[in-house]
C-alpha cells in the first residue's frame, strides 16, 4: 500500500519528491569485508609472503573442492586465466574462436595474442547468452574453441552446446566471471565444458581482489595452463610429454601468479559465498515480487524449476519493453529513475564486433587488420550481421544490485520504478530518444 501511495505523486524529474532520498550504504556494499579478511591479508603482508604460493595452493585446493572439479589454477586476473584456457585448448595460429559479441572483451581478445582470430555469435534476446544455433552456423574446419559466457549470471544452454562441440571436435571454454557458483540444471557452471575461467576482481560476485581462476577435470589441459603462465610450477614431471623439455620458462611469456593477499582474501570470501548468493537471490526475488505485473519491465531470470539459477545476479538487469509504456525510450525511463534516486542506466556490454580493435586495428604490423591477418578467410562481421546483440541495449537497463535482504529499502527502490511506470506518459513530451550507441565496453564502469 505504501508503494501505491508513493507512485501517484509527481516525478522527481519535474520537481516532485525523489522516492529514494538517501542511498543506504550496506545494501549495496560489495564486497563484504570482515575482520577475517583483514586478518588473512595482514598475515600475508607480515610474513612478506606476497609472492609465495603456499596460501594460493590452499586456495586452489579449496576452490576445486567447492567447484567440484579436479584442478583449480589461480591467476593474477580473469583475463590471464582466459588467455591460459585458450592456450590449454590448443588455440593457435590461424584458428577461429567463437565467442558471443555481447560480453566483456577478455572473453575474446586473448585469442589475438595466440595468433588466432574471432568469430562472433549473436545472443538470445531473453537469456542474453550465446545459442547453439548461432554457434553451429559459425563452425568451420578452423574452429578450435567456443567461449561460452553465462552472461549476467544466466546459465547458457550447455546441454545443447557441449554435444554440439563434441560432434565437431571443438573445445568449450566457460567464462563464468558473471556466474560463479551458479547452477545449470542442477550442475555447477564452470566445469560443464572442457575448461572454465573466471574473474575474481573486486566488483564481481565472487571476489579475491584482483584475481582469476582456471578450473578443469583434465590433467593435460591443466598442465598446459601451468606451462603457459606458471614458470615456477612448470617442471619436468608435467603430464604433457611434448612440453617437458621447455620446463622452467612460461610458454605464454606471462607471469600468471596470483598475489597472495588476493589468495588469502579469496579463501575467506569463498567460505561465505554461497550463503551470500542465496541472500542476493532472495533480495532480487523480493524486488521483482514488488514489481509483479508492472508493465514495461521483465526480469532477466532463468527458469529455476529445473535446478538452474542466476548465481549472484552479477550486473543485474531488467528487460525493458517500450511498447508497454507508449514507446518511451529506455534513455528517458532511466533518466527519470535517476532523478528518483536510483542509479539506472540503459544497456549492457557493447557488441564487440563493432569495436575498431576487431575491425581495423593492425596490432602486429601485418599491413591489414589483425582480425583478418590471423584468419584463413574473411571473418569480418559488418554492422547489421548480429541484429539481436546490436539492438539489445535499448531493451535493457541496469537494476540496483541488492546484496543484503532489507524489505524496507528494496520496497522503496521498487516504489521508484513503479512511480516512473505509473507516470510514464508525463515523460513522453521531452523524451530525447536513444542515442546511437548505449552501454559500455566495461560493464562495471556503467
Ligand atoms: C570481468 C570479466 C573478465 C575479466 O576478468 P578480470 O579479472 O577483470 O581480468 C572476463 N570475462 C568476463 C565476462 C568478465 O566480466
Tab-separated table of N, CA and C and ligand atoms in Angstrom, residues 77-79 82 103-104 106-107 149 175 177-178 199 201 204 211, ligand 1:
chain	number	residue	atom	x	y	z
A	77	UNK	N	44.585	-12.404	-12.674
A	77	UNK	CA	43.264	-11.868	-13.011
A	77	UNK	C	42.525	-12.838	-13.941
A	78	UNK	N	41.270	-12.547	-14.188
A	78	UNK	CA	40.449	-13.429	-15.016
A	78	UNK	C	40.891	-13.428	-16.469
A	79	UNK	N	41.369	-12.279	-16.943
A	79	UNK	CA	41.833	-12.188	-18.326
A	79	UNK	C	42.964	-13.185	-18.569
A	82	UNK	N	41.668	-16.725	-18.740
A	82	UNK	CA	41.053	-16.998	-20.045
A	82	UNK	C	42.111	-17.202	-21.128
A	103	UNK	N	29.732	-9.424	-24.488
A	103	UNK	CA	30.473	-9.874	-23.319
A	103	UNK	C	31.578	-8.867	-23.048
A	104	UNK	N	32.269	-9.078	-21.955
A	104	UNK	CA	33.441	-8.254	-21.664
A	104	UNK	C	34.560	-8.688	-22.610
A	106	UNK	N	37.552	-9.466	-22.430
A	106	UNK	CA	38.526	-10.500	-22.063
A	106	UNK	C	38.067	-11.908	-22.448
A	107	UNK	N	36.786	-12.079	-22.755
A	107	UNK	CA	36.326	-13.381	-23.250
A	107	UNK	C	36.907	-13.665	-24.626
A	149	UNK	N	29.729	-17.674	-22.367
A	149	UNK	CA	29.655	-16.767	-21.218
A	149	UNK	C	28.283	-16.915	-20.574
A	175	UNK	N	33.431	-19.073	-19.682
A	175	UNK	CA	33.795	-17.864	-18.941
A	175	UNK	C	32.676	-17.668	-17.924
A	177	UNK	N	32.728	-15.686	-15.261
A	177	UNK	CA	33.015	-14.484	-14.471
A	177	UNK	C	31.762	-13.805	-13.920
A	178	UNK	N	30.598	-14.072	-14.521
A	178	UNK	CA	29.349	-13.468	-14.037
A	178	UNK	C	28.525	-14.471	-13.232
A	199	UNK	N	36.907	-14.460	-13.555
A	199	UNK	CA	37.473	-13.309	-12.863
A	199	UNK	C	37.117	-13.405	-11.385
A	201	UNK	N	37.812	-10.352	-9.623
A	201	UNK	CA	38.106	-8.959	-9.270
A	201	UNK	C	37.027	-8.424	-8.327
A	204	UNK	N	33.150	-8.268	-9.040
A	204	UNK	CA	32.406	-9.475	-9.424
A	204	UNK	C	31.697	-10.039	-8.193
A	211	UNK	N	42.166	-11.031	-9.309
A	211	UNK	CA	42.445	-12.459	-9.315
A	211	UNK	C	41.619	-13.165	-10.363
B	1	LIG	C1	35.486	-9.296	-15.564
B	1	LIG	C2	35.405	-10.240	-16.683
B	1	LIG	C3	36.548	-10.859	-17.230
B	1	LIG	C4	37.952	-10.433	-16.895
B	1	LIG	O1	38.365	-10.623	-15.623
B	1	LIG	P1	39.473	-9.671	-14.946
B	1	LIG	O2	39.655	-10.316	-13.609
B	1	LIG	O3	38.913	-8.303	-14.867
B	1	LIG	O4	40.693	-9.752	-15.778
B	1	LIG	C5	36.362	-11.788	-18.210
B	1	LIG	N1	35.151	-12.106	-18.674
B	1	LIG	C6	34.036	-11.531	-18.202
B	1	LIG	C7	32.704	-11.943	-18.759
B	1	LIG	C8	34.128	-10.560	-17.207
B	1	LIG	O5	33.019	-9.950	-16.781
